[in-house]
Amino acid sequence: MENLIALLVAAPLLGAAVLLCGGRRLDAVGHWIGTVLAFVSFAFGVILFADLLGKDAEHRTLMQHLFSWVPVQGFQADVTFRLDQLSMTFVLLITGVGSLIHLYSVGYMEHDERRRRFFGYLNLFLAAMLLLVIADNYLLLYVGWEGVGLASYLLIGFWQHKPSAATAAKKAFLVNRVGDMGLSIAIMLMFATFGTFAFGPVFGHVGDTSEGKLTAIALMLLLAACGKSAQVPLQSWLGDAMEGPTPVSALIHAATMVTAGVYLIVRSGAIFNAAPNAQLVVTVVGAVTLLFGAIVGCAKDDIKKALAGSTMSQIGYMVLAAGLGPIGYVFAIMHLVTHGFFKAGLFLGAGSVMHGMNDEVDMRKYGGLRKYMPVTFITFGLGYLAIIGFPGLSGFFSKDKIIEAAFAKGGTEGWILGACALLGAAITAFYMTRVMLMTFFGEERWKNQPTRSPQSPSAEPAAEHHGEHAEPHPHESPKVMTIPMIVLAVGSVFGGAFFSIGDRFLHWLEPVTGHSEGDSPVSAATVTGATMVCLIIGVGIAYAMYGRRTVPSVAPRGSLLTRAARRDLLQDDFNHVVLVRGGEHLTRSLVYVDHTLVDGVVNGTAASVGGLSGRMRRLQNGFARSYAVSMFGGAAVLVAATLLMRAV
Amino acid sequence: MSFPLLTATAVLPAIGAIATAAVPAARRTAAKWLALLVSLATLALAITILVRFDPDGSRYQLTESHSWIAYFGVRYELGVDGIAVALIALTALLMPFIILAGWHDADPLETGSRRWRPTQGFFALILAVEAMVIISFEATDVFLFYIFFEAMLIPMYFLIGGFGDRAHEHGEEAASTQRSYAAVKFLLYNLIGGLIMLAAVIGLYVVAGNFSLQEIAQARANGSLHMATSTERWLFLGFFFAFAVKAPLWPLHTWLPNAMQESTAPVAVLITAVVDKVGTFAMLRFCLQLFPEASKWATPVILVLALISIVYGALLAVGQRDIKRLVAYASISHFGFIILGIFAMTSQGQSGATLYMVNHGISTAALMLVAGFLISRRGSRLIGDYGGVQKVAPVLAGTFLIGGLATLSLPGLAPFVSEFLVLVGTFTRYPAVGIIATFGIVLAALYTLVLYQRTMTGPVKKEVSAMPDLRVRELVVVAPLIVLLVFLGVYPKPVTDIVNPAVKSTLSDVHKKDPKPPVEAAK
């Protein structure tokens, strides 16, 4: 059974290789090759899952050793896979949601001439993401970690002829590289401390080393997580990443890759548990990001960017939970899975709306679409109810548990974190209701809008493909697109309840992550009640602002906060001034320094030392002369050296 | 006496060079094929060395030893350890690709041009460089090494000065001036380095009485050859200076961007992927073995210079507007990593550094040769002259991207393994140095992706709109390099197995042991 683990990765990897090297011959069938291989990988995942379920809880770990990867004296990196409950959960999420999104993309990318390559990249992503979650040591995890970064880079920049897409792709990769530095340093620290970076030995020996070292390792891992999961201060790339095709946003920038940071923290739980200071930083990062993303999500008129803000915020919840330690790990992952369902569903819904609206993304140009796209409306609506935490739906169960756990941290910290999480719930209800109302309800603002406004260029360049600039004719998407949306909506509705009844999910993950019940100053019922109040307030305010009033089709100026939030709370402006401009000045002055100073000084020194001063220019006349002069100089040095050595 | 395999591997390209040069002027295609066949035959010999070499056997193998200049105790002594075997294999491997990539680089210019381009000469010079580089890797006699270390400057000088890109933004006159400036600069820097080394070589003879690396190292190890501390340091500096010019190490690097910019892409690859490796190789073989104490004495300064090279080279690469200069500065950054790995004096650092030399050779060849194909299509080296190439030439853009990703050490491709080994090997001994060097990985992503974005993405520029995609010959050059990058990224064991024992002996020469982790968690 262990031998199946490698096949999880091999199937999509094969797909990527075939599709990317296959050439135009495969254009006609490429998308189906990619989709079938994604489903094959899912099938292997299900078989392995059944096998794990057949074992008793303590023995649900399969290991597969493939080969010795980098064997150097004292340094042992192997290609070894570990499939336990934690990685199994991810495998099912990745291959399950991944397969659905492959299917959806068959329809969504139908008119793109480079569809084969798109599926090649998607397969590459699946392979890398699976490698990330089944790796048994940090260096192999790193390969998957950067592999998904590469796939993300290629897919964000899929429409490379658009400068904005190319820039967004580069930005995503660079910001992630800063995070990768953290992962690199963490691995180096582990190697210097433990002599290895394989999961088992490191976690087993955490007790033998000082808290200071563990805190350093944990903080470096957190830096890596911040990059990949778009957490403050490395969050700036996610909004721009919406330049990629919408299925990519759904799969990579909502359901799976961006949650890798949470995986990293939960996987490294043993280290974090022994470094409480680092854990506190994790919770702070999570709390700040959950508010940051939510506020940004409120101000965006671009439907995908509003959802991106939401993703950031929801991952903030997961990071917060992961920072709480054993009390939160299970719920971080549970929220991650339910979020995978409903956020992927929401993005696919957004894609479906755009598909029917000439690829318009500005919600101010939507309105009243529920009549034209009933399936999209219903599935999106269910996703909406799930994310705001409507009682009984997925988000309700997973988010509620996180808020509870935050309060249970105890002390002032617990109150602050809990309050942040509650406030986040209110804002979530607000911005999601806003999206819902602006898109599916109200006036049909797209009528008499023959061309798209040049101020808000669409992320999707379909207009270039079709040459359409006419008034949009909203229509429902084809079955190949709606079926995945329906499946995900089912998951969004029932997932949370299924996991929570009888604490199924808790019992499943507990052997890997451990679990502890906290001591909450407020009862679970109070938390649920407070969450409900927040939800109602958020929905109510949104309804008052966007349901009862007419939505202007050009954005009003807005308050200072709104304007700042539209600009991602000015973080990009800061980056631009400090890093981009500063960097440009630095490199430019260095080019100057290199040309005049370093070159000049070295040339000058060489010239004077060799007694060639003043002759440098003449030397350029030809080979023979320079050689002769140098030989002369050389001979002098030689004689001097011989004399010197005699004297010594 | 057994077949002198090492001699044959060096002599074959030398004979090939003469034969290629002797092909009549009218039959230039025959000369090209001859050069290609010779390089392939040399590769076959190099593979034979690889097969015959036993990693667990004695340190120097396939040795040959003959008296040469008896009066001075100069011997013709050859022998290879694992490090040398790896680099000979790299050299022999890259040559056919360099020749094939430069297939049309020395064709006569259009009628009306006054310049004369001797096709035969171009390929003969490349083979001559190959011969000299290979024997430099093989020589275990210091004087013998020195001769070829210096002699390879001559063919390189003519390759840089005589054969530039066909088109040049400032016209042919300016091109020729800049070319000869670059060639002279290359020559002067390396000659001065070489002359200082010559002084040190003679000094070593005065002290030791012979030139044999093994004899001297052995005598030093068992204490029969005593060297005063100051003498050892001076001699070390003499050797190191020459190697640091060649490698090149900051601040002795400024000849490299000029040389790589002005020469054709295959020659640029020859410089940075092959010839420069002799410098870093020689640090490992000569500096550490002959002067272990002085090496340790100089380590702090060298580490700082290497760090500066890493960060400074990368920052300058970001600021370049010329594709080839960008790659040159990137190489300076990479040489910083190699030197860092050597002088960190840990197993991971030195195995990583050796692997780095091999991987850097392959990755730079991939990137630079594709860049050369690109430049030959548009006739400009300036990044700003391109845009949107991926739309018209997707295969070219794709291979360029892979070369770039290898340059930024993407995990899964070969350079990642070596870069990480160097970083981790440095970190265990000098944590701060390791952390600062890690900034290099962010900067590498910056210069590579900016280069890709500016040339390949965005709207298609008018001048590139008719650009053809890679031709068969070009694909034959690039595809195997990419396969190698992937293979050695996934399975570097064949190289590390050869290199590890040699690194172990080198470390015992300098009496250094790896730092022990405080917690023994590894099995």
Coordinates of N, CA, C and O in Angstrom, one line a residue, chain B residues 11-62:
Chain B
V11 N 45.4 15.6 -24.6 CA 46.1 15.7 -25.9 C 45.2 15.7 -27.1 O 45.3 16.4 -28.1
L12 N 44.1 14.9 -26.9 CA 43.2 14.7 -28.0 C 42.6 16.1 -28.5 O 42.7 16.4 -29.7
P13 N 42.1 16.9 -27.6 CA 41.6 18.2 -28.1 C 42.7 19.1 -28.6 O 42.5 19.9 -29.5
A14 N 43.9 18.9 -28.0 CA 45.1 19.7 -28.5 C 45.4 19.3 -30.0 O 45.5 20.2 -30.8
I15 N 45.4 18.0 -30.3 CA 45.6 17.6 -31.6 C 44.5 18.1 -32.5 O 44.6 18.6 -33.6
G16 N 43.3 17.9 -31.9 CA 42.1 18.4 -32.7 C 42.2 19.9 -33.0 O 41.8 20.3 -34.1
A17 N 42.7 20.7 -32.1 CA 42.9 22.1 -32.4 C 43.8 22.3 -33.6 O 43.5 23.1 -34.5
I18 N 44.9 21.6 -33.6 CA 45.8 21.8 -34.7 C 45.2 21.3 -36.0 O 45.3 22.0 -37.0
A19 N 44.5 20.2 -36.0 CA 43.9 19.7 -37.2 C 42.9 20.6 -37.7 O 42.8 20.9 -38.9
T20 N 42.1 21.1 -36.8 CA 41.0 22.1 -37.2 C 41.6 23.3 -37.8 O 41.1 23.8 -38.8
A21 N 42.6 23.8 -37.2 CA 43.3 25.0 -37.8 C 43.8 24.7 -39.2 O 43.9 25.6 -40.0
A22 N 44.2 23.5 -39.4 CA 44.8 23.1 -40.7 C 43.8 22.9 -41.8 O 44.2 22.7 -42.9
V23 N 42.6 22.8 -41.5 CA 41.6 22.6 -42.6 C 41.6 23.8 -43.5 O 41.6 24.9 -43.1
P24 N 41.6 23.5 -44.8 CA 41.7 24.6 -45.8 C 40.6 25.6 -45.6 O 39.5 25.2 -45.2
A25 N 40.9 26.8 -45.9 CA 39.9 27.9 -45.7 C 38.6 27.7 -46.3 O 37.6 28.1 -45.7
A26 N 38.5 27.1 -47.4 CA 37.3 27.0 -48.1 C 36.4 26.0 -47.5 O 35.1 26.0 -47.7
R27 N 36.9 25.1 -46.7 CA 36.1 24.0 -46.1 C 35.7 24.2 -44.7 O 36.1 23.4 -43.8
R28 N 35.1 25.3 -44.4 CA 34.9 25.6 -43.0 C 33.9 24.7 -42.4 O 34.0 24.4 -41.2
T29 N 32.9 24.2 -43.1 CA 32.0 23.3 -42.5 C 32.7 22.0 -42.0 O 32.4 21.5 -40.9
A30 N 33.6 21.6 -42.8 CA 34.4 20.4 -42.4 C 35.1 20.7 -41.1 O 35.2 19.8 -40.2
A31 N 35.6 21.9 -41.0 CA 36.4 22.2 -39.7 C 35.4 22.2 -38.5 O 35.8 21.7 -37.5
K32 N 34.2 22.7 -38.7 CA 33.2 22.6 -37.6 C 32.9 21.2 -37.2 O 32.9 20.9 -36.0
W33 N 32.7 20.4 -38.2 CA 32.4 19.0 -37.9 C 33.6 18.3 -37.2 O 33.4 17.5 -36.3
L34 N 34.7 18.6 -37.7 CA 35.9 18.0 -37.1 C 36.0 18.4 -35.6 O 36.2 17.6 -34.7
A35 N 35.8 19.7 -35.3 CA 35.9 20.2 -34.0 C 34.8 19.5 -33.1 O 35.1 19.1 -32.0
L36 N 33.6 19.4 -33.6 CA 32.6 18.7 -32.9 C 32.9 17.3 -32.6 O 32.7 16.8 -31.4
L37 N 33.4 16.6 -33.6 CA 33.8 15.2 -33.4 C 34.9 15.0 -32.3 O 34.8 14.1 -31.5
V38 N 35.9 15.9 -32.4 CA 36.9 15.8 -31.4 C 36.4 16.1 -30.0 O 36.7 15.3 -29.1
S39 N 35.5 17.0 -29.9 CA 35.0 17.3 -28.6 C 34.1 16.1 -28.1 O 34.2 15.8 -26.9
L40 N 33.5 15.5 -29.0 CA 32.7 14.3 -28.6 C 33.6 13.1 -28.2 O 33.4 12.4 -27.2
A41 N 34.7 13.0 -28.9 CA 35.7 11.9 -28.6 C 36.3 12.2 -27.2 O 36.5 11.3 -26.4
T42 N 36.6 13.5 -27.0 CA 37.1 13.9 -25.7 C 36.1 13.5 -24.6 O 36.5 13.1 -23.5
L43 N 34.9 13.8 -24.9 CA 33.8 13.5 -23.9 C 33.8 12.0 -23.6 O 33.7 11.6 -22.4
A44 N 34.0 11.2 -24.6 CA 34.1 9.7 -24.4 C 35.2 9.4 -23.5 O 35.1 8.5 -22.6
L45 N 36.4 10.0 -23.7 CA 37.5 9.7 -22.8 C 37.2 10.2 -21.4 O 37.6 9.5 -20.5
A46 N 36.6 11.3 -21.3 CA 36.3 11.8 -20.0 C 35.3 10.9 -19.2 O 35.4 10.6 -18.0
I47 N 34.4 10.3 -20.0 CA 33.5 9.3 -19.4 C 34.3 8.1 -19.0 O 34.0 7.5 -17.9
T48 N 35.3 7.7 -19.8 CA 36.1 6.6 -19.4 C 36.8 6.9 -18.1 O 36.9 6.0 -17.2
I49 N 37.3 8.1 -17.9 CA 37.9 8.5 -16.6 C 36.9 8.3 -15.5 O 37.2 7.7 -14.5
L50 N 35.7 8.8 -15.8 CA 34.6 8.7 -14.8 C 34.4 7.2 -14.4 O 34.2 6.9 -13.2
V51 N 34.4 6.4 -15.4 CA 34.1 5.0 -15.1 C 35.3 4.3 -14.4 O 35.1 3.5 -13.4
R52 N 36.5 4.6 -14.8 CA 37.6 3.9 -14.3 C 38.0 4.5 -12.9 O 38.7 3.8 -12.1
F53 N 37.5 5.6 -12.5 CA 37.8 6.2 -11.2 C 37.0 5.5 -10.1 O 35.8 5.3 -10.2
D54 N 37.7 5.1 -9.1 CA 37.1 4.4 -8.0 C 37.0 5.4 -6.8 O 38.0 5.7 -6.2
P55 N 35.8 5.9 -6.5 CA 35.7 6.9 -5.5 C 36.3 6.5 -4.1 O 36.7 7.4 -3.4
D56 N 36.2 5.2 -3.8 CA 36.7 4.8 -2.5 C 38.1 4.3 -2.6 O 38.7 3.8 -1.6
G57 N 38.8 4.5 -3.7 CA 40.2 4.1 -3.9 C 41.1 5.1 -3.3 O 40.7 6.0 -2.5
S58 N 42.3 5.1 -3.8 CA 43.3 6.0 -3.3 C 43.0 7.4 -3.7 O 42.2 7.6 -4.7
R59 N 43.6 8.4 -3.1 CA 43.2 9.8 -3.4 C 43.4 10.2 -4.8 O 42.5 10.7 -5.5
Y60 N 44.6 10.0 -5.3 CA 44.9 10.4 -6.7 C 45.0 9.1 -7.5 O 45.7 8.2 -7.2
Q61 N 44.2 9.1 -8.6 CA 44.2 7.9 -9.4 C 44.6 8.2 -10.8 O 44.7 9.3 -11.2
L62 N 44.8 7.1 -11.6 CA 45.1 7.2 -13.0 C 46.4 8.0 -13.1 O 46.6 8.8 -14.1

